[in-house]
Coordinates of C-alpha atoms in Angstrom, one line a residue:
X1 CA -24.4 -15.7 2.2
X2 CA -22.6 -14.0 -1.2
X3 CA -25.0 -14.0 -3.9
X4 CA -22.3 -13.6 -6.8
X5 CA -23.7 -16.2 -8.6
X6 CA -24.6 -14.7 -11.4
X7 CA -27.9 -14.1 -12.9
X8 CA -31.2 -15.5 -12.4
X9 CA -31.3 -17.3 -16.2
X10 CA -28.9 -20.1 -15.0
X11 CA -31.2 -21.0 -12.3
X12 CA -34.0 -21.5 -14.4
X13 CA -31.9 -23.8 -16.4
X14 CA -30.8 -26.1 -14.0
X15 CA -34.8 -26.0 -12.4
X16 CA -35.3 -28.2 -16.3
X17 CA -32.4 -30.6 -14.9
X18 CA -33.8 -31.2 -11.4
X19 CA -37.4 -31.6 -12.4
X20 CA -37.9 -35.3 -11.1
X21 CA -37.8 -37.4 -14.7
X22 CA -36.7 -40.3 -15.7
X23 CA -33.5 -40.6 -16.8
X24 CA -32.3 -41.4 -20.1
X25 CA -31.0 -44.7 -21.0
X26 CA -26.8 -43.9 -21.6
X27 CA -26.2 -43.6 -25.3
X28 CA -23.2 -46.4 -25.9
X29 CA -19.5 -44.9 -25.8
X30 CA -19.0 -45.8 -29.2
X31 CA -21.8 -43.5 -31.1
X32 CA -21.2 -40.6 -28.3
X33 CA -17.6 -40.7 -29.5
X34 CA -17.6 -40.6 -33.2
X35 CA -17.5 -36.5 -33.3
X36 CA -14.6 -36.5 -31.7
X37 CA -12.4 -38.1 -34.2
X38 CA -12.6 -34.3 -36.0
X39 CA -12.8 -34.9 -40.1
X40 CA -13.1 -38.4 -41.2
X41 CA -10.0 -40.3 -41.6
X42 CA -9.2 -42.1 -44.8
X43 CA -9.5 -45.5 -44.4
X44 CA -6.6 -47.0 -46.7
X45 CA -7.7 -50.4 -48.9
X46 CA -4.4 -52.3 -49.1
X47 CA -4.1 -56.2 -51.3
X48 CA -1.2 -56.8 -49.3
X49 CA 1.8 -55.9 -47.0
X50 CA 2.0 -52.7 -45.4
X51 CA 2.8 -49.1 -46.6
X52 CA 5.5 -47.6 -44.8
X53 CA 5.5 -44.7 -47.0
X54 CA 1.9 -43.9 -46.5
X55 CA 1.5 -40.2 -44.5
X56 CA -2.0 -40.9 -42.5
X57 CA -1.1 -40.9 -38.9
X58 CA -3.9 -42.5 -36.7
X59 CA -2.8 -41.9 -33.0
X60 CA -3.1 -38.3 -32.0
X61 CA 0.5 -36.7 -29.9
X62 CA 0.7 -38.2 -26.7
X63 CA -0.4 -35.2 -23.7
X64 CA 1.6 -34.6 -20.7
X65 CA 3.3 -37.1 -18.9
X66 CA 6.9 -35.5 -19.5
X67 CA 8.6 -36.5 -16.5
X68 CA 7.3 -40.1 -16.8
X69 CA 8.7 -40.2 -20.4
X70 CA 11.9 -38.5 -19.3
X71 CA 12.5 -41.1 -16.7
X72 CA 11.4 -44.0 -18.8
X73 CA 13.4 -43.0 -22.1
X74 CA 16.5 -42.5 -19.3
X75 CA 15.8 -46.2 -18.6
X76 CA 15.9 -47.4 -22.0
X77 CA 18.7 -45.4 -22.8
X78 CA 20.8 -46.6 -19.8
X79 CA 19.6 -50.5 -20.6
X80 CA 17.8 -50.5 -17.4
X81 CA 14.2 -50.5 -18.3
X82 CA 12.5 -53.4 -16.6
X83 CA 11.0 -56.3 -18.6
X84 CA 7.8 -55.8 -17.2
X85 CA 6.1 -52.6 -16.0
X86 CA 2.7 -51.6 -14.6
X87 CA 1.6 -48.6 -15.2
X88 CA -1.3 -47.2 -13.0
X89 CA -3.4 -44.8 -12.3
X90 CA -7.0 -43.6 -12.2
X91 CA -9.1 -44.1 -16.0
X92 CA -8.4 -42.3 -19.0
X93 CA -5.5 -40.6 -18.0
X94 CA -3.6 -41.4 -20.7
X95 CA -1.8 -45.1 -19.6
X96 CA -2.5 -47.1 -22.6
X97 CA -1.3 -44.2 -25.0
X98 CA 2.2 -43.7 -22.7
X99 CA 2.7 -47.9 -22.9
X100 CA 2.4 -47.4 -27.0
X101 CA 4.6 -44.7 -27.0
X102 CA 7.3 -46.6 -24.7
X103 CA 6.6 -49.5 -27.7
X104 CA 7.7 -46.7 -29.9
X105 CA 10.3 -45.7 -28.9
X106 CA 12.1 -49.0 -28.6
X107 CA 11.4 -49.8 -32.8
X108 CA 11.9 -46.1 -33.3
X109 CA 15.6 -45.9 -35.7
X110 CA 16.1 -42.3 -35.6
X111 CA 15.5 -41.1 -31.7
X112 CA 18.4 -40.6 -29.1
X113 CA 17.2 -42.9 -27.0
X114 CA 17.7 -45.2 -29.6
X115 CA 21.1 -44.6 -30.4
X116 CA 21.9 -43.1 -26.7
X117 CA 22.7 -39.6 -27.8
X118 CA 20.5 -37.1 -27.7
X119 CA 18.4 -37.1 -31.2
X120 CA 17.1 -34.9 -33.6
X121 CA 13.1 -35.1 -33.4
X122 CA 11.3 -34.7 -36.6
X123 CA 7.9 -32.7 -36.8
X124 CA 6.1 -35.9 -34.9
X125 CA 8.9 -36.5 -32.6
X126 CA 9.8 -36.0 -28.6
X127 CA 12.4 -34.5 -27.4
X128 CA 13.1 -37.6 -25.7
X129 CA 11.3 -39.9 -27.1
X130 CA 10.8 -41.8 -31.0
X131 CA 11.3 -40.2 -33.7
X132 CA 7.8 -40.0 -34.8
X133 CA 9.3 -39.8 -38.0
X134 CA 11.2 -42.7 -39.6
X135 CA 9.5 -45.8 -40.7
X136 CA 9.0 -47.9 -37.6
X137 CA 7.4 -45.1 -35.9
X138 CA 5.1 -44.6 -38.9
X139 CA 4.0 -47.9 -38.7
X140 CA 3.9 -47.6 -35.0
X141 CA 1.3 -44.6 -35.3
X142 CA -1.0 -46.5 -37.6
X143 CA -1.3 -49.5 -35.4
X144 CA 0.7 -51.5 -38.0
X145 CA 3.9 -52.1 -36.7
X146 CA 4.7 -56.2 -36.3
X147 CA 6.8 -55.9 -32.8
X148 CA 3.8 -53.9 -31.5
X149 CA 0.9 -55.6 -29.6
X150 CA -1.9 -54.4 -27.9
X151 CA -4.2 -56.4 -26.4
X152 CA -7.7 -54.7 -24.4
X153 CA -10.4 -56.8 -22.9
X154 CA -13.4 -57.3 -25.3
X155 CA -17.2 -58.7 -24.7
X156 CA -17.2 -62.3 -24.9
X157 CA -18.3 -63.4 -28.4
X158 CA -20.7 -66.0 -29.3
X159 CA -18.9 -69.3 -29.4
X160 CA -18.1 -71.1 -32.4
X161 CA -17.8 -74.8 -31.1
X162 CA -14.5 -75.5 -30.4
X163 CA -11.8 -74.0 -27.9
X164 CA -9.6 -72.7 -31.2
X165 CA -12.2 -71.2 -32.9
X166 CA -13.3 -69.5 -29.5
X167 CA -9.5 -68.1 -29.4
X168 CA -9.7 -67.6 -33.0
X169 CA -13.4 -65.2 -32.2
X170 CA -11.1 -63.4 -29.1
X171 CA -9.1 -62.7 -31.5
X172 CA -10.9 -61.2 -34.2
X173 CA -12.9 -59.1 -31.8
X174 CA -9.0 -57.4 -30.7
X175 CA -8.7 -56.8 -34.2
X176 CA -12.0 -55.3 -34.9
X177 CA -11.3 -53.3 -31.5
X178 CA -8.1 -51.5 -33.2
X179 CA -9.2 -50.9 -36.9
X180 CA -11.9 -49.1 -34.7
X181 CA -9.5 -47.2 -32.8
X182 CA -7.5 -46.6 -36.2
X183 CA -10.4 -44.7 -37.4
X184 CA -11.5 -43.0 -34.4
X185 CA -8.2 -42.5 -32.1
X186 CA -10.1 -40.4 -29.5
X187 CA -12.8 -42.1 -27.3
X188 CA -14.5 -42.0 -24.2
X189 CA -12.7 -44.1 -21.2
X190 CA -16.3 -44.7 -19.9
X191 CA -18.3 -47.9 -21.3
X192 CA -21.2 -49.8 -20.0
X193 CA -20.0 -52.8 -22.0
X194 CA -19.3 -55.4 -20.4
X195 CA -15.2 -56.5 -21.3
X196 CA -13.4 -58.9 -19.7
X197 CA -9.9 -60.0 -20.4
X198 CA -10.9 -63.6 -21.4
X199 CA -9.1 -66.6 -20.8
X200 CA -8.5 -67.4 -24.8
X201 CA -7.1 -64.1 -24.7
X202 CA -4.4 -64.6 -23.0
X203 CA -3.7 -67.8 -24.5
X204 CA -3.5 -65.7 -27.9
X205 CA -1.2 -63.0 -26.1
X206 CA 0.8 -66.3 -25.0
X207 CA 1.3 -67.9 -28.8
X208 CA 2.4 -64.4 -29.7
X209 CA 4.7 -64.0 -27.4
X210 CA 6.3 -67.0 -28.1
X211 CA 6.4 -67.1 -31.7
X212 CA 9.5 -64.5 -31.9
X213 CA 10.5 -61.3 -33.0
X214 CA 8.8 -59.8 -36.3
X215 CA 11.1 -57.5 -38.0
X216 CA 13.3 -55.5 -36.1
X217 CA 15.8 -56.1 -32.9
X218 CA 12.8 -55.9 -30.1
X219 CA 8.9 -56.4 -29.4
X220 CA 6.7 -54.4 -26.9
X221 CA 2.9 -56.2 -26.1
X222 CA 0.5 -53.6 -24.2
X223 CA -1.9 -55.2 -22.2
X224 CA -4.5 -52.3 -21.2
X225 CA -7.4 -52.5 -17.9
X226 CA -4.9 -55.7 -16.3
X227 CA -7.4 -55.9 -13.3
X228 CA -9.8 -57.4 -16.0
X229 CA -8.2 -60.7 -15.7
X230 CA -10.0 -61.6 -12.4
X231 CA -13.2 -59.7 -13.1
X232 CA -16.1 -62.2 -13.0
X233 CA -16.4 -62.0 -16.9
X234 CA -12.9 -63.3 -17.0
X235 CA -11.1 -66.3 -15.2
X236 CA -8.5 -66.5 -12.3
X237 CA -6.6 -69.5 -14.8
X238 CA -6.2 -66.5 -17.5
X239 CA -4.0 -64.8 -14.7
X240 CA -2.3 -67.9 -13.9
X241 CA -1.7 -68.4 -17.7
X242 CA -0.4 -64.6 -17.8
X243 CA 1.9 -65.4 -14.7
X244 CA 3.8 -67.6 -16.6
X245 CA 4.8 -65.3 -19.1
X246 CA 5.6 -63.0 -16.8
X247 CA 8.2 -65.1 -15.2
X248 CA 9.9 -66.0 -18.3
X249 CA 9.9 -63.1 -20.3
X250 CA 11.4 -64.2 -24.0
X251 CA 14.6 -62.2 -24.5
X252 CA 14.1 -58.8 -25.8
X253 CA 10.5 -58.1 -25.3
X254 CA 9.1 -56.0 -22.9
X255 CA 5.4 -56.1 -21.3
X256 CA 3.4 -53.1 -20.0
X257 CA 0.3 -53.5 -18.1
X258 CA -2.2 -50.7 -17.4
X259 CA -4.9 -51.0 -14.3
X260 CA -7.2 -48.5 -12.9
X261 CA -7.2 -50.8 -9.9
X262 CA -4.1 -52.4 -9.4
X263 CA -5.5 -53.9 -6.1
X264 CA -7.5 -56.6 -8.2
X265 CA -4.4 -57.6 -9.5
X266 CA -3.1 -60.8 -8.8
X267 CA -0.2 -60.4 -5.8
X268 CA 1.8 -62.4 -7.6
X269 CA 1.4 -60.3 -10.7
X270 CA 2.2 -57.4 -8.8
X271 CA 5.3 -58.6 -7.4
X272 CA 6.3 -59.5 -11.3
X273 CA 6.2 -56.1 -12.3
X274 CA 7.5 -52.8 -12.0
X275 CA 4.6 -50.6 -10.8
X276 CA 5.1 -46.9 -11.6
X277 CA 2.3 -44.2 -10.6
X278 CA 0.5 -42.8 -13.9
X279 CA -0.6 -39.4 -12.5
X280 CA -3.7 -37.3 -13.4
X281 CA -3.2 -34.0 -15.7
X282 CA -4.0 -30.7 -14.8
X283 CA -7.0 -29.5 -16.0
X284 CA -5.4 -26.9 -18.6
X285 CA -3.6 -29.4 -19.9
X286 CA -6.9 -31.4 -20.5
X287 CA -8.6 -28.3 -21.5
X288 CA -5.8 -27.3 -24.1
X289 CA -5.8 -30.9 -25.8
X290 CA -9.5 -30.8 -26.5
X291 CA -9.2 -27.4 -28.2
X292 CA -6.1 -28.0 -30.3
X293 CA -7.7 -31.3 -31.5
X294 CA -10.6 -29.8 -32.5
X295 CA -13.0 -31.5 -29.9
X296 CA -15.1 -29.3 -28.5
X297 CA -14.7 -25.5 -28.1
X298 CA -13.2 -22.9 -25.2
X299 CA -15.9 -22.7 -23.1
X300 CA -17.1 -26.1 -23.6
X301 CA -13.6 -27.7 -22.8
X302 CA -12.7 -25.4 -19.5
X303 CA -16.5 -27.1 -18.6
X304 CA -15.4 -30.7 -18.9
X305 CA -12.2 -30.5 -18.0
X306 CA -12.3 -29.3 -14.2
X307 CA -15.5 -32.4 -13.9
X308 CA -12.7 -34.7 -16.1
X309 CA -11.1 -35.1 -12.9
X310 CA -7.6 -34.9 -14.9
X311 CA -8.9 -37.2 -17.6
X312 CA -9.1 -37.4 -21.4
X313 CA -10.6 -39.9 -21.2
X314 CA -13.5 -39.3 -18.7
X315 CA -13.5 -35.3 -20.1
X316 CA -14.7 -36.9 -23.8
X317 CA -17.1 -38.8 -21.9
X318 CA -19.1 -35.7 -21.0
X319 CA -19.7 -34.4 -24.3
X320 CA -22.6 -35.7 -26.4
X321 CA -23.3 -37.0 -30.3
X322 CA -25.8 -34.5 -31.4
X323 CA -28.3 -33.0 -29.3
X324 CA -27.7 -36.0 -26.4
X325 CA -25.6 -36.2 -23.8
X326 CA -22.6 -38.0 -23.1
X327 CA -22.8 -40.9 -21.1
X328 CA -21.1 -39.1 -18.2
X329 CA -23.2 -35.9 -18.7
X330 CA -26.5 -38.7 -18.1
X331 CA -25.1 -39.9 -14.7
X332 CA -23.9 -36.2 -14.0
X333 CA -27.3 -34.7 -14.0
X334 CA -28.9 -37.9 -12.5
X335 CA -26.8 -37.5 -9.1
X336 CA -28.0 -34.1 -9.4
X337 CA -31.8 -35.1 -9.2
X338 CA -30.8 -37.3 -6.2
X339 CA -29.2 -34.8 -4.5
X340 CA -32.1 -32.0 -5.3
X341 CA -34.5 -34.7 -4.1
X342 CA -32.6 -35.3 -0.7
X343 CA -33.2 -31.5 -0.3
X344 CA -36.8 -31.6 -1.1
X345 CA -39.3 -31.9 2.1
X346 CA -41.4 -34.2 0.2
X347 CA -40.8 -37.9 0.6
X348 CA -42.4 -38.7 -3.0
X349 CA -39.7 -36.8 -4.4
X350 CA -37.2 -39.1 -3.2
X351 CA -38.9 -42.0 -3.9
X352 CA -39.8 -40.9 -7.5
X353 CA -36.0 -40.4 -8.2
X354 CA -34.7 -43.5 -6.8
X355 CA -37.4 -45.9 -8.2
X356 CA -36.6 -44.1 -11.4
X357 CA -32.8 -44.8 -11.8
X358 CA -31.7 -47.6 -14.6
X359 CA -28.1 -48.4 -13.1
X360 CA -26.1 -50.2 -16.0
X361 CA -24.8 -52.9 -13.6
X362 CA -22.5 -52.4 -10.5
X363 CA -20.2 -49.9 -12.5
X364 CA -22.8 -47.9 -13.5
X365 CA -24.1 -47.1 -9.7
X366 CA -20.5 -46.6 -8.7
X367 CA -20.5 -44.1 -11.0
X368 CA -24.0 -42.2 -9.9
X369 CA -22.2 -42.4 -6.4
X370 CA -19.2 -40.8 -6.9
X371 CA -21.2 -37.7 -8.8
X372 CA -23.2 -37.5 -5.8
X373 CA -19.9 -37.2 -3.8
X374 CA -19.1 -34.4 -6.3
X375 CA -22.4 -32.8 -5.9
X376 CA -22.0 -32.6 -2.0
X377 CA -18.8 -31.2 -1.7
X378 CA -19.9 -28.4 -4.3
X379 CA -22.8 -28.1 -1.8
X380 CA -20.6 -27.6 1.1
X381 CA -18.4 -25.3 -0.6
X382 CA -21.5 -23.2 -1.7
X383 CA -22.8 -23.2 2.2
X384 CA -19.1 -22.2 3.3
X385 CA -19.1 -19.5 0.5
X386 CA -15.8 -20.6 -1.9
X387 CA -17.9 -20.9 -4.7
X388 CA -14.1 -21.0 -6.8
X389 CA -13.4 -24.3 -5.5
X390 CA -17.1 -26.0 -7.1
X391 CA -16.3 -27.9 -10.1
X392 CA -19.6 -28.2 -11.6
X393 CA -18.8 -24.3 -12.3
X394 CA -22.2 -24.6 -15.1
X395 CA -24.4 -25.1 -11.4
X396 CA -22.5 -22.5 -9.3
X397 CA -25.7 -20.2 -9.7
X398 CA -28.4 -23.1 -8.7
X399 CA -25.7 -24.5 -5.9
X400 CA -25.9 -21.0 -4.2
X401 CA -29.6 -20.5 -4.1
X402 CA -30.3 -24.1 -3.1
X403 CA -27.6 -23.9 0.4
X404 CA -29.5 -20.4 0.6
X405 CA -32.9 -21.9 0.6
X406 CA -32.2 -24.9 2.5
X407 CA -30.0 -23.2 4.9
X408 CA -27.7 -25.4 4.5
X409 CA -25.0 -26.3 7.2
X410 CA -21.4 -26.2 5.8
X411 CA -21.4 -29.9 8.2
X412 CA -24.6 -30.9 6.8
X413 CA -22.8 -32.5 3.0
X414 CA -20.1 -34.2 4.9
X415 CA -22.3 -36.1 7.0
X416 CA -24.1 -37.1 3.9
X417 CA -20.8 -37.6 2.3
X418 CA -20.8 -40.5 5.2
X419 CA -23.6 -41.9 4.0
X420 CA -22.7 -42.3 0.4
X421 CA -19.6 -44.1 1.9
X422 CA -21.6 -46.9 3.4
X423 CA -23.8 -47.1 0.1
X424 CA -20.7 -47.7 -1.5
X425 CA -19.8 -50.4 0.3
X426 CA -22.9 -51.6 0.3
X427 CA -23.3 -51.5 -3.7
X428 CA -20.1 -53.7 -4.0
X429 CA -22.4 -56.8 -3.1
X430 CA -25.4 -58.0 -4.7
X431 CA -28.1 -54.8 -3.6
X432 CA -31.4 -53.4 -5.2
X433 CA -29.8 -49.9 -6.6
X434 CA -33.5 -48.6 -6.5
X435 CA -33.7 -49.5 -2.3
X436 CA -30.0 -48.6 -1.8
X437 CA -31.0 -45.4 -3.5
X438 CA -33.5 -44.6 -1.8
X439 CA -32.1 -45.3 1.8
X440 CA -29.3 -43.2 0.6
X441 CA -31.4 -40.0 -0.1
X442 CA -33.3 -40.5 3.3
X443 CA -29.8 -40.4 5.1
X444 CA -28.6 -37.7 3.3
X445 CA -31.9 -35.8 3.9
X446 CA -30.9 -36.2 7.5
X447 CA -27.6 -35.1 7.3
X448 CA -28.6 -32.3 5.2
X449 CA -30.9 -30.7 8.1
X450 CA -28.9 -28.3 9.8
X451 CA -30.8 -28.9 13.4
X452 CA -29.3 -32.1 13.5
X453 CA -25.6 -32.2 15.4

């Protein structure tokens, strides 16, 4: 076995992470998040009407994506851009911000694809895209524009009585949601609030939708995390209720839906829309954003971008407020204590660990699961000796000395990888997490033995 893993101090770092404690409760997305916004934005105090003229621009430049934009500005340009899309693709890979910038482009006065010759950017603008310049897209950026509309699932509020004052609440917790995301444009994808897509929503989305255009030739409503519309926090008649818009679309507005999970979708919302594949970004591309924004530094962004999976999103979910830990970081180094523990010879070691998880509903233990997946392939590739493929590349040092010590089997992870499969399916039903947990270790212990075939 190589032993380029570096020097000894690393181990002795990661020896802090494994010691069997209890885990942290998550810190929520919204206070891990607020460093990332860079210097405080000024928050404008307006009487009335909007400021067109005003130079603030809240939504940061859109990243990667080009030959999605190329082929969806080529759509618009040739007036075949469907009515309704669905844009999909795994979390926080940048979905919502390409559906706004679509909605840009079609307000935008100044682009090419606007005028169907090829424009003249100005120092905001895309090549083939908006303007980023002229008035509608200023508006646009600042989450002002009135042929704009974006609509995200929120927690249910407290009700106030009355089915129109319940809308009204809906309402007013969208509105909260995007003076919020004025302020701070760049937040974690993860959450472990529960949001839901509520049935008032909809109805909201539906008046709007209906009420006509609000000053210029075309309207564009985003409606982000689709799937939410049947989660059990939500209502199967809200999809019905979005159906019917969808069938119908008033003339000369578009809709864009985003889902991480188009499967949960509604077949016959599926068959309404035009799904296109959202892909995930290459890591350098990740990496490079969160340096030129100011996020995090070098060394810190190569880190979170290879675990980021190709995400933004997820990548700013790693990094912590302060001295804690993002909320992604937490559930990182917890699968690492369950998979150091499913090492260990001693069964009070695993039971230790798995009594001592908090999961944060079903989502959160999906979570935990898929680190664990993480965690066992960078085993396997540290038994196998291709220590460049491991992605946890702060643990290659520990990884090493632990398939070293254990004598690990390059076999040995993906038979435990096996197991995590059927605790997956297991955790999408109504399970203990501290049992499933621990039968989970005790199966992977077995599969990590390298006697066993």
């Amino acid at each position: 076995m190589s032993s380029r893993a570096g020097p000894s101090a690393p181990g002795r770092w990661w020896e802090r992470w494994v010691a069997p404690t209890r885990p942290r409760a998550p810190t929520s997305s919204s206070s891990s998040a607020r460093r990332w916004q860079g210097e405080p934005r000024r928050r404008r105090t307006r009487s009335h009407g909007f400021d067109p003229e005003a130079t603030d621009v809240t939504l940061l430049p859109i990243a990667g994506h080009e030959e999605l934009r190329r082929a969806l500005a080529g759509a618009w340009r040739r007036k075949r851009l469907p009515p309704v899309l669905l844009l999909h693709g795994a979390p926080g890979v940048g979905k919502q911000r390409l559906g706004h910038w679509l909605g840009q482009l079609l307000v935008c006065t100044e682009s090419g694809a606007s005028s169907g010759s090829p424009g003249s950017p100005g120092d905001l603008g895309d090549p083939v895209g908006p303007c980023g310049s002229c008035r509608e897209c200023r508006l646009a950026l600042r989450l002002e524009h009135p042929d704009l509309h974006w609509y995200v699932p929120v927690p249910r509020p407290r009700t106030r009585g009355s089915r129109d004052k319940d809308d009204e609440a809906l309402e007013d917790a969208r509105r909260s949601w995007l003076e919020e995301a004025r302020v701070t444009p760049l937040r974690p994808t993860h959450s472990s609030e529960v949001r839901a897509l509520h049935l008032g929503t909809i109805r909201n989305f539906r008046k709007e939708a209906r009420r006509g255009r609000g000053t210029g030739p075309r309207r564009l409503f985003l409606l982000a995390d689709a799937e939410e519309l049947v989660a059990q926090e939500a209502s199967q008649e809200a999809a019905n209720a979005l159906l019917k818009l969808l069938e119908e679309p008033p003339e000369d507005t578009w809709f864009v839906l985003t889902s991480s999970e188009p499967g949960r979708l509604l077949p016959t919302i599926r068959s309404r829309s035009t799904a296109l594949h959202v892909p995930s970004l290459p890591a350098a591309q990740v990496r490079d954003f969160l340096v030129e924004q100011g996020v995090t530094e070098s060394a810190e962004a190569d880190r979170v971008s290879l675990l980021s999976g190709g995400s933004i999103g997820r990548a700013l979910g790693f990094l912590g407020d302060g001295n804690d830990d993002g909320p992604l970081e937490q559930t990182r180094k917890s699968a690492l204590r369950l998979v150091n523990a499913a090492l260990s010879s001693r069964d009070a070691d695993v039971y230790q660990e798995a009594l001592g998880f908090k999961a944060s509903g079903a989502r959160g233990l999906m979570e935990l699961l898929a680190f664990i997946e993480i965690w066992l392939r960078d085993l396997a590739a540290a038994a196998s000796g291709v220590e460049d493929v491991i992605r946890n590349r702060d643990a290659v040092a520990w990884l090493v000395r632990k398939a070293e010590e254990r004598q690990v089997d390059p076999s040995g992870p993906s038979r435990a990888l096996a197991a995590v499969e059927r605790a997956r399916e297991e955790a999408s039903g109504n399970v203990n997490p501290q049992l499933l947990l621990t039968g989970l270790m005790l199966d992977m212990r077995r599969a990590l033995r390298t006697s066993e075939p």
